[in-house]
Amino acid sequence: MLSESMHSAADTVTEALLLLGVALDLIRANASLLIGQAAPVRIAQEIRTELLAQPEVEAIVELLTMMLGPDEILVAARVDFVDETTGAALERAADRVERRLVERLPAISQVFLGPTPRGPAQPGRVVGDDADHDA
């Protein structure tokens, strides 16, 4: 009888350890989604390639990605557009880029593009639609 109860206790401990292992694995897998993990490098590189393929894009100043869920990615990029690009052309380019990114990578759910000059910002300068001028 003692052997039978020890056998039952060992089974219970084994079961508890198995459940603990499964719980820890789920925590590890989902914790990265809770803290805003970046998209895998391969996906970030595909996004970068698609952005640079646009004729209006001169350079990518900064590219940030964030996993919002297992199959949901947010993209935020600071992009240096060709200086001659007008506001309307920027809007069309941003819309086209977003559509192409979503077609290429359906997990992308949100895209934010910010027109940004490549170099460091100059203090005392105001960036206008047509030309820079002193503040």
Short mmCIF file of N, CA and C in Angstrom, two decimals:
data_model
loop_
_atom_site.label_atom_id
_atom_site.label_comp_id
_atom_site.label_asym_id
_atom_site.label_seq_id
_atom_site.Cartn_x
_atom_site.Cartn_y
_atom_site.Cartn_z
N MET A 1 0.82 -1.19 0.00
CA MET A 1 0.00 0.00 0.00
C MET A 1 0.87 1.26 0.00
N LEU A 2 1.93 1.25 0.77
CA LEU A 2 2.84 2.39 0.80
C LEU A 2 3.48 2.59 -0.56
N SER A 3 3.85 1.52 -1.19
CA SER A 3 4.46 1.59 -2.51
C SER A 3 3.48 2.18 -3.53
N GLU A 4 2.23 1.81 -3.40
CA GLU A 4 1.21 2.32 -4.31
C GLU A 4 1.01 3.83 -4.14
N SER A 5 0.99 4.32 -2.90
CA SER A 5 0.80 5.75 -2.67
C SER A 5 2.04 6.53 -3.10
N MET A 6 3.25 5.96 -2.97
CA MET A 6 4.47 6.63 -3.43
C MET A 6 4.48 6.69 -4.95
N HIS A 7 3.98 5.61 -5.58
CA HIS A 7 3.88 5.59 -7.02
C HIS A 7 2.92 6.67 -7.51
N SER A 8 1.80 6.84 -6.81
CA SER A 8 0.81 7.85 -7.15
C SER A 8 1.39 9.25 -6.95
N ALA A 9 2.15 9.47 -5.88
CA ALA A 9 2.78 10.76 -5.62
C ALA A 9 3.80 11.07 -6.70
N ALA A 10 4.56 10.07 -7.11
CA ALA A 10 5.56 10.27 -8.17
C ALA A 10 4.86 10.65 -9.48
N ASP A 11 3.74 10.01 -9.78
CA ASP A 11 2.97 10.35 -10.97
C ASP A 11 2.46 11.79 -10.91
N THR A 12 2.00 12.19 -9.74
CA THR A 12 1.49 13.55 -9.56
C THR A 12 2.61 14.57 -9.75
N VAL A 13 3.77 14.30 -9.18
CA VAL A 13 4.91 15.20 -9.33
C VAL A 13 5.34 15.27 -10.79
N THR A 14 5.37 14.13 -11.46
CA THR A 14 5.74 14.10 -12.88
C THR A 14 4.77 14.92 -13.71
N GLU A 15 3.48 14.76 -13.43
CA GLU A 15 2.45 15.53 -14.13
C GLU A 15 2.61 17.02 -13.89
N ALA A 16 2.86 17.39 -12.65
CA ALA A 16 3.03 18.80 -12.30
C ALA A 16 4.24 19.39 -13.02
N LEU A 17 5.34 18.64 -13.08
CA LEU A 17 6.54 19.12 -13.77
C LEU A 17 6.29 19.27 -15.26
N LEU A 18 5.53 18.34 -15.84
CA LEU A 18 5.19 18.43 -17.26
C LEU A 18 4.35 19.68 -17.53
N LEU A 19 3.34 19.91 -16.69
CA LEU A 19 2.50 21.11 -16.85
C LEU A 19 3.31 22.39 -16.66
N LEU A 20 4.23 22.38 -15.70
CA LEU A 20 5.08 23.53 -15.47
C LEU A 20 5.95 23.80 -16.71
N GLY A 21 6.48 22.75 -17.30
CA GLY A 21 7.30 22.90 -18.51
C GLY A 21 6.50 23.50 -19.65
N VAL A 22 5.27 23.04 -19.84
CA VAL A 22 4.41 23.56 -20.90
C VAL A 22 4.09 25.04 -20.62
N ALA A 23 3.79 25.36 -19.37
CA ALA A 23 3.47 26.75 -19.01
C ALA A 23 4.67 27.66 -19.26
N LEU A 24 5.86 27.23 -18.87
CA LEU A 24 7.06 28.04 -19.09
C LEU A 24 7.33 28.25 -20.57
N ASP A 25 7.09 27.23 -21.37
CA ASP A 25 7.28 27.34 -22.82
C ASP A 25 6.30 28.36 -23.41
N LEU A 26 5.05 28.33 -22.97
CA LEU A 26 4.05 29.30 -23.44
C LEU A 26 4.40 30.72 -23.00
N ILE A 27 4.89 30.85 -21.78
CA ILE A 27 5.28 32.18 -21.29
C ILE A 27 6.42 32.73 -22.14
N ARG A 28 7.42 31.89 -22.41
CA ARG A 28 8.57 32.33 -23.21
C ARG A 28 8.14 32.72 -24.62
N ALA A 29 7.25 31.94 -25.21
CA ALA A 29 6.80 32.21 -26.58
C ALA A 29 5.98 33.48 -26.67
N ASN A 30 5.17 33.76 -25.66
CA ASN A 30 4.27 34.91 -25.73
C ASN A 30 4.82 36.17 -25.08
N ALA A 31 5.79 36.05 -24.21
CA ALA A 31 6.35 37.24 -23.54
C ALA A 31 6.96 38.19 -24.56
N SER A 32 7.62 37.66 -25.58
CA SER A 32 8.24 38.53 -26.57
C SER A 32 7.19 39.36 -27.31
N LEU A 33 5.99 38.83 -27.48
CA LEU A 33 4.93 39.58 -28.14
C LEU A 33 4.40 40.70 -27.23
N LEU A 34 4.48 40.49 -25.93
CA LEU A 34 3.98 41.48 -24.99
C LEU A 34 4.92 42.66 -24.85
N ILE A 35 6.19 42.48 -25.14
CA ILE A 35 7.16 43.55 -24.94
C ILE A 35 7.57 44.23 -26.24
N GLY A 36 6.85 43.99 -27.31
CA GLY A 36 7.11 44.69 -28.56
C GLY A 36 8.34 44.21 -29.31
N GLN A 37 8.45 42.93 -29.46
CA GLN A 37 9.57 42.34 -30.19
C GLN A 37 9.59 42.84 -31.63
N ALA A 38 10.79 43.10 -32.14
CA ALA A 38 10.95 43.49 -33.53
C ALA A 38 10.65 42.30 -34.44
N ALA A 39 10.26 42.60 -35.66
CA ALA A 39 10.03 41.54 -36.65
C ALA A 39 11.36 40.86 -36.95
N PRO A 40 11.31 39.61 -37.41
CA PRO A 40 12.56 38.92 -37.76
C PRO A 40 13.38 39.72 -38.78
N VAL A 41 14.69 39.57 -38.72
CA VAL A 41 15.61 40.31 -39.58
C VAL A 41 15.27 40.12 -41.06
N ARG A 42 14.90 38.93 -41.45
CA ARG A 42 14.55 38.65 -42.85
C ARG A 42 13.39 39.54 -43.30
N ILE A 43 12.39 39.68 -42.47
CA ILE A 43 11.23 40.51 -42.82
C ILE A 43 11.63 41.98 -42.87
N ALA A 44 12.41 42.43 -41.91
CA ALA A 44 12.88 43.82 -41.91
C ALA A 44 13.68 44.11 -43.18
N GLN A 45 14.47 43.15 -43.63
CA GLN A 45 15.25 43.34 -44.85
C GLN A 45 14.34 43.42 -46.08
N GLU A 46 13.28 42.61 -46.11
CA GLU A 46 12.31 42.69 -47.22
C GLU A 46 11.62 44.05 -47.24
N ILE A 47 11.29 44.56 -46.07
CA ILE A 47 10.65 45.88 -45.98
C ILE A 47 11.62 46.94 -46.49
N ARG A 48 12.86 46.88 -46.05
CA ARG A 48 13.89 47.83 -46.49
C ARG A 48 14.06 47.79 -48.01
N THR A 49 14.12 46.59 -48.57
CA THR A 49 14.27 46.42 -50.01
C THR A 49 13.10 47.04 -50.77
N GLU A 50 11.89 46.81 -50.29
CA GLU A 50 10.69 47.36 -50.94
C GLU A 50 10.68 48.88 -50.86
N LEU A 51 11.05 49.44 -49.72
CA LEU A 51 11.09 50.90 -49.59
C LEU A 51 12.11 51.51 -50.55
N LEU A 52 13.29 50.92 -50.59
CA LEU A 52 14.35 51.46 -51.45
C LEU A 52 14.06 51.29 -52.94
N ALA A 53 13.14 50.39 -53.28
CA ALA A 53 12.78 50.17 -54.69
C ALA A 53 11.89 51.29 -55.23
N GLN A 54 11.37 52.12 -54.34
CA GLN A 54 10.48 53.20 -54.78
C GLN A 54 11.31 54.35 -55.35
N PRO A 55 10.92 54.89 -56.51
CA PRO A 55 11.72 55.95 -57.14
C PRO A 55 11.81 57.23 -56.30
N GLU A 56 10.82 57.48 -55.45
CA GLU A 56 10.83 58.70 -54.63
C GLU A 56 11.73 58.58 -53.40
N VAL A 57 12.13 57.37 -53.05
CA VAL A 57 12.90 57.14 -51.83
C VAL A 57 14.39 57.22 -52.12
N GLU A 58 15.05 58.13 -51.41
CA GLU A 58 16.49 58.28 -51.56
C GLU A 58 17.23 57.40 -50.55
N ALA A 59 16.73 57.35 -49.32
CA ALA A 59 17.38 56.55 -48.27
C ALA A 59 16.39 56.28 -47.15
N ILE A 60 16.71 55.28 -46.35
CA ILE A 60 15.93 54.99 -45.15
C ILE A 60 16.77 55.47 -43.97
N VAL A 61 16.28 56.46 -43.26
CA VAL A 61 16.99 57.02 -42.12
C VAL A 61 16.87 56.08 -40.93
N GLU A 62 15.67 55.52 -40.73
CA GLU A 62 15.44 54.60 -39.61
C GLU A 62 14.26 53.70 -39.97
N LEU A 63 14.39 52.43 -39.64
CA LEU A 63 13.31 51.47 -39.87
C LEU A 63 13.06 50.73 -38.57
N LEU A 64 11.83 50.81 -38.09
CA LEU A 64 11.43 50.11 -36.87
C LEU A 64 10.28 49.17 -37.20
N THR A 65 10.34 47.98 -36.65
CA THR A 65 9.23 47.04 -36.79
C THR A 65 8.86 46.53 -35.41
N MET A 66 7.60 46.15 -35.26
CA MET A 66 7.16 45.61 -33.98
C MET A 66 6.11 44.54 -34.23
N MET A 67 6.28 43.41 -33.57
CA MET A 67 5.29 42.35 -33.64
C MET A 67 4.13 42.74 -32.71
N LEU A 68 2.95 42.89 -33.29
CA LEU A 68 1.76 43.21 -32.50
C LEU A 68 1.02 41.96 -32.07
N GLY A 69 1.31 40.86 -32.73
CA GLY A 69 0.71 39.56 -32.46
C GLY A 69 1.47 38.53 -33.26
N PRO A 70 1.07 37.28 -33.18
CA PRO A 70 1.81 36.24 -33.89
C PRO A 70 1.87 36.47 -35.41
N ASP A 71 0.84 37.07 -35.97
CA ASP A 71 0.79 37.30 -37.41
C ASP A 71 0.45 38.74 -37.74
N GLU A 72 0.98 39.68 -36.95
CA GLU A 72 0.65 41.08 -37.16
C GLU A 72 1.89 41.94 -36.88
N ILE A 73 2.28 42.73 -37.90
CA ILE A 73 3.50 43.53 -37.80
C ILE A 73 3.19 45.00 -38.05
N LEU A 74 3.78 45.85 -37.23
CA LEU A 74 3.70 47.29 -37.42
C LEU A 74 5.04 47.75 -37.99
N VAL A 75 4.99 48.64 -38.98
CA VAL A 75 6.20 49.18 -39.61
C VAL A 75 6.18 50.69 -39.45
N ALA A 76 7.29 51.24 -38.95
CA ALA A 76 7.46 52.69 -38.86
C ALA A 76 8.83 53.01 -39.46
N ALA A 77 8.84 53.92 -40.42
CA ALA A 77 10.11 54.25 -41.08
C ALA A 77 10.23 55.75 -41.26
N ARG A 78 11.43 56.24 -40.99
CA ARG A 78 11.79 57.62 -41.32
C ARG A 78 12.52 57.53 -42.65
N VAL A 79 11.94 58.17 -43.67
CA VAL A 79 12.41 58.01 -45.04
C VAL A 79 12.87 59.36 -45.60
N ASP A 80 14.04 59.37 -46.22
CA ASP A 80 14.53 60.55 -46.93
C ASP A 80 14.04 60.42 -48.37
N PHE A 81 13.06 61.23 -48.71
CA PHE A 81 12.51 61.23 -50.07
C PHE A 81 13.35 62.15 -50.96
N VAL A 82 13.30 61.90 -52.25
CA VAL A 82 13.98 62.75 -53.22
C VAL A 82 13.47 64.17 -53.02
N ASP A 83 14.39 65.13 -53.01
CA ASP A 83 14.02 66.51 -52.69
C ASP A 83 12.97 67.10 -53.61
N GLU A 84 12.93 66.69 -54.85
CA GLU A 84 11.98 67.25 -55.82
C GLU A 84 10.58 66.68 -55.65
N THR A 85 10.40 65.72 -54.77
CA THR A 85 9.09 65.09 -54.60
C THR A 85 8.12 66.07 -53.95
N THR A 86 6.96 66.24 -54.56
CA THR A 86 5.94 67.15 -54.02
C THR A 86 5.15 66.45 -52.93
N GLY A 87 4.37 67.24 -52.22
CA GLY A 87 3.53 66.67 -51.17
C GLY A 87 2.56 65.62 -51.70
N ALA A 88 1.93 65.92 -52.83
CA ALA A 88 0.99 64.97 -53.43
C ALA A 88 1.70 63.69 -53.85
N ALA A 89 2.90 63.83 -54.40
CA ALA A 89 3.67 62.65 -54.81
C ALA A 89 4.08 61.82 -53.59
N LEU A 90 4.39 62.50 -52.49
CA LEU A 90 4.72 61.78 -51.25
C LEU A 90 3.53 60.95 -50.77
N GLU A 91 2.36 61.55 -50.82
CA GLU A 91 1.16 60.83 -50.39
C GLU A 91 0.91 59.60 -51.27
N ARG A 92 1.05 59.78 -52.59
CA ARG A 92 0.86 58.65 -53.50
C ARG A 92 1.91 57.56 -53.25
N ALA A 93 3.17 58.00 -53.07
CA ALA A 93 4.25 57.04 -52.82
C ALA A 93 4.01 56.28 -51.53
N ALA A 94 3.60 56.98 -50.48
CA ALA A 94 3.35 56.32 -49.19
C ALA A 94 2.22 55.30 -49.31
N ASP A 95 1.17 55.68 -50.03
CA ASP A 95 0.05 54.76 -50.24
C ASP A 95 0.50 53.53 -51.04
N ARG A 96 1.27 53.77 -52.10
CA ARG A 96 1.77 52.66 -52.93
C ARG A 96 2.69 51.74 -52.13
N VAL A 97 3.57 52.32 -51.33
CA VAL A 97 4.49 51.52 -50.52
C VAL A 97 3.72 50.65 -49.54
N GLU A 98 2.73 51.24 -48.90
CA GLU A 98 1.94 50.46 -47.93
C GLU A 98 1.24 49.30 -48.63
N ARG A 99 0.61 49.55 -49.78
CA ARG A 99 -0.07 48.47 -50.51
C ARG A 99 0.90 47.37 -50.91
N ARG A 100 2.08 47.75 -51.42
CA ARG A 100 3.07 46.75 -51.84
C ARG A 100 3.61 45.95 -50.66
N LEU A 101 3.84 46.62 -49.54
CA LEU A 101 4.32 45.90 -48.36
C LEU A 101 3.30 44.88 -47.88
N VAL A 102 2.03 45.28 -47.85
CA VAL A 102 0.98 44.36 -47.39
C VAL A 102 0.79 43.22 -48.38
N GLU A 103 0.90 43.51 -49.68
CA GLU A 103 0.81 42.43 -50.68
C GLU A 103 1.96 41.44 -50.52
N ARG A 104 3.15 41.97 -50.31
CA ARG A 104 4.34 41.12 -50.19
C ARG A 104 4.39 40.39 -48.86
N LEU A 105 3.97 41.07 -47.79
CA LEU A 105 4.00 40.50 -46.43
C LEU A 105 2.64 40.75 -45.77
N PRO A 106 1.68 39.85 -45.95
CA PRO A 106 0.32 40.06 -45.44
C PRO A 106 0.23 40.26 -43.92
N ALA A 107 1.27 39.90 -43.19
CA ALA A 107 1.25 40.09 -41.73
C ALA A 107 1.37 41.57 -41.35
N ILE A 108 1.80 42.41 -42.29
CA ILE A 108 1.91 43.83 -41.98
C ILE A 108 0.52 44.43 -41.91
N SER A 109 0.21 45.00 -40.74
CA SER A 109 -1.13 45.55 -40.54
C SER A 109 -1.13 47.07 -40.51
N GLN A 110 0.01 47.69 -40.15
CA GLN A 110 0.07 49.14 -40.07
C GLN A 110 1.42 49.61 -40.59
N VAL A 111 1.40 50.70 -41.37
CA VAL A 111 2.63 51.27 -41.91
C VAL A 111 2.60 52.77 -41.65
N PHE A 112 3.66 53.27 -41.03
CA PHE A 112 3.80 54.70 -40.77
C PHE A 112 5.11 55.17 -41.41
N LEU A 113 5.02 56.09 -42.35
CA LEU A 113 6.20 56.62 -43.02
C LEU A 113 6.33 58.10 -42.67
N GLY A 114 7.51 58.48 -42.22
CA GLY A 114 7.76 59.87 -41.89
C GLY A 114 8.85 60.44 -42.77
N PRO A 115 8.52 61.45 -43.59
CA PRO A 115 9.55 62.08 -44.41
C PRO A 115 10.57 62.76 -43.50
N THR A 116 11.84 62.40 -43.67
CA THR A 116 12.91 62.89 -42.80
C THR A 116 14.17 63.11 -43.63
N PRO A 117 14.81 64.26 -43.49
CA PRO A 117 16.08 64.44 -44.19
C PRO A 117 17.14 63.50 -43.62
N ARG A 118 18.08 63.11 -44.44
CA ARG A 118 19.08 62.12 -44.05
C ARG A 118 20.03 62.62 -42.97
N GLY A 119 20.50 63.84 -43.07
CA GLY A 119 21.49 64.36 -42.12
C GLY A 119 20.85 64.79 -40.82
N PRO A 120 21.68 65.20 -39.85
CA PRO A 120 21.12 65.69 -38.59
C PRO A 120 20.37 66.99 -38.82
N ALA A 121 19.33 67.18 -38.04
CA ALA A 121 18.52 68.39 -38.18
C ALA A 121 19.38 69.61 -37.85
N GLN A 122 19.17 70.70 -38.59
CA GLN A 122 19.91 71.92 -38.35
C GLN A 122 19.09 72.81 -37.44
N PRO A 123 19.66 73.24 -36.31
CA PRO A 123 18.91 74.14 -35.42
C PRO A 123 18.63 75.46 -36.13
N GLY A 124 17.48 76.02 -35.87
CA GLY A 124 17.14 77.31 -36.45
C GLY A 124 16.68 77.23 -37.89
N ARG A 125 16.39 76.03 -38.39
CA ARG A 125 15.92 75.87 -39.77
C ARG A 125 14.49 75.36 -39.73
N VAL A 126 13.70 75.83 -40.69
CA VAL A 126 12.33 75.36 -40.85
C VAL A 126 12.26 74.69 -42.20
N VAL A 127 11.70 73.50 -42.25
CA VAL A 127 11.58 72.79 -43.52
C VAL A 127 10.21 73.09 -44.08
N GLY A 128 10.20 73.68 -45.28
CA GLY A 128 8.94 74.01 -45.94
C GLY A 128 8.69 73.08 -47.10
N ASP A 129 7.52 73.22 -47.75
CA ASP A 129 7.19 72.38 -48.90
C ASP A 129 8.11 72.66 -50.07
N ASP A 130 8.44 73.91 -50.29
CA ASP A 130 9.21 74.27 -51.47
C ASP A 130 10.70 74.41 -51.21
N ALA A 131 11.05 74.96 -50.05
CA ALA A 131 12.48 75.18 -49.77
C ALA A 131 12.67 75.40 -48.28
N ASP A 132 13.89 75.16 -47.84
CA ASP A 132 14.25 75.46 -46.45
C ASP A 132 14.48 76.96 -46.33
N HIS A 133 14.16 77.50 -45.17
CA HIS A 133 14.44 78.89 -44.92
C HIS A 133 14.75 79.07 -43.44
N ASP A 134 15.42 80.16 -43.11
CA ASP A 134 15.76 80.41 -41.71
C ASP A 134 14.52 80.69 -40.91
N ALA A 135 14.56 80.25 -39.64
CA ALA A 135 13.42 80.47 -38.73
C ALA A 135 13.40 81.91 -38.28
#
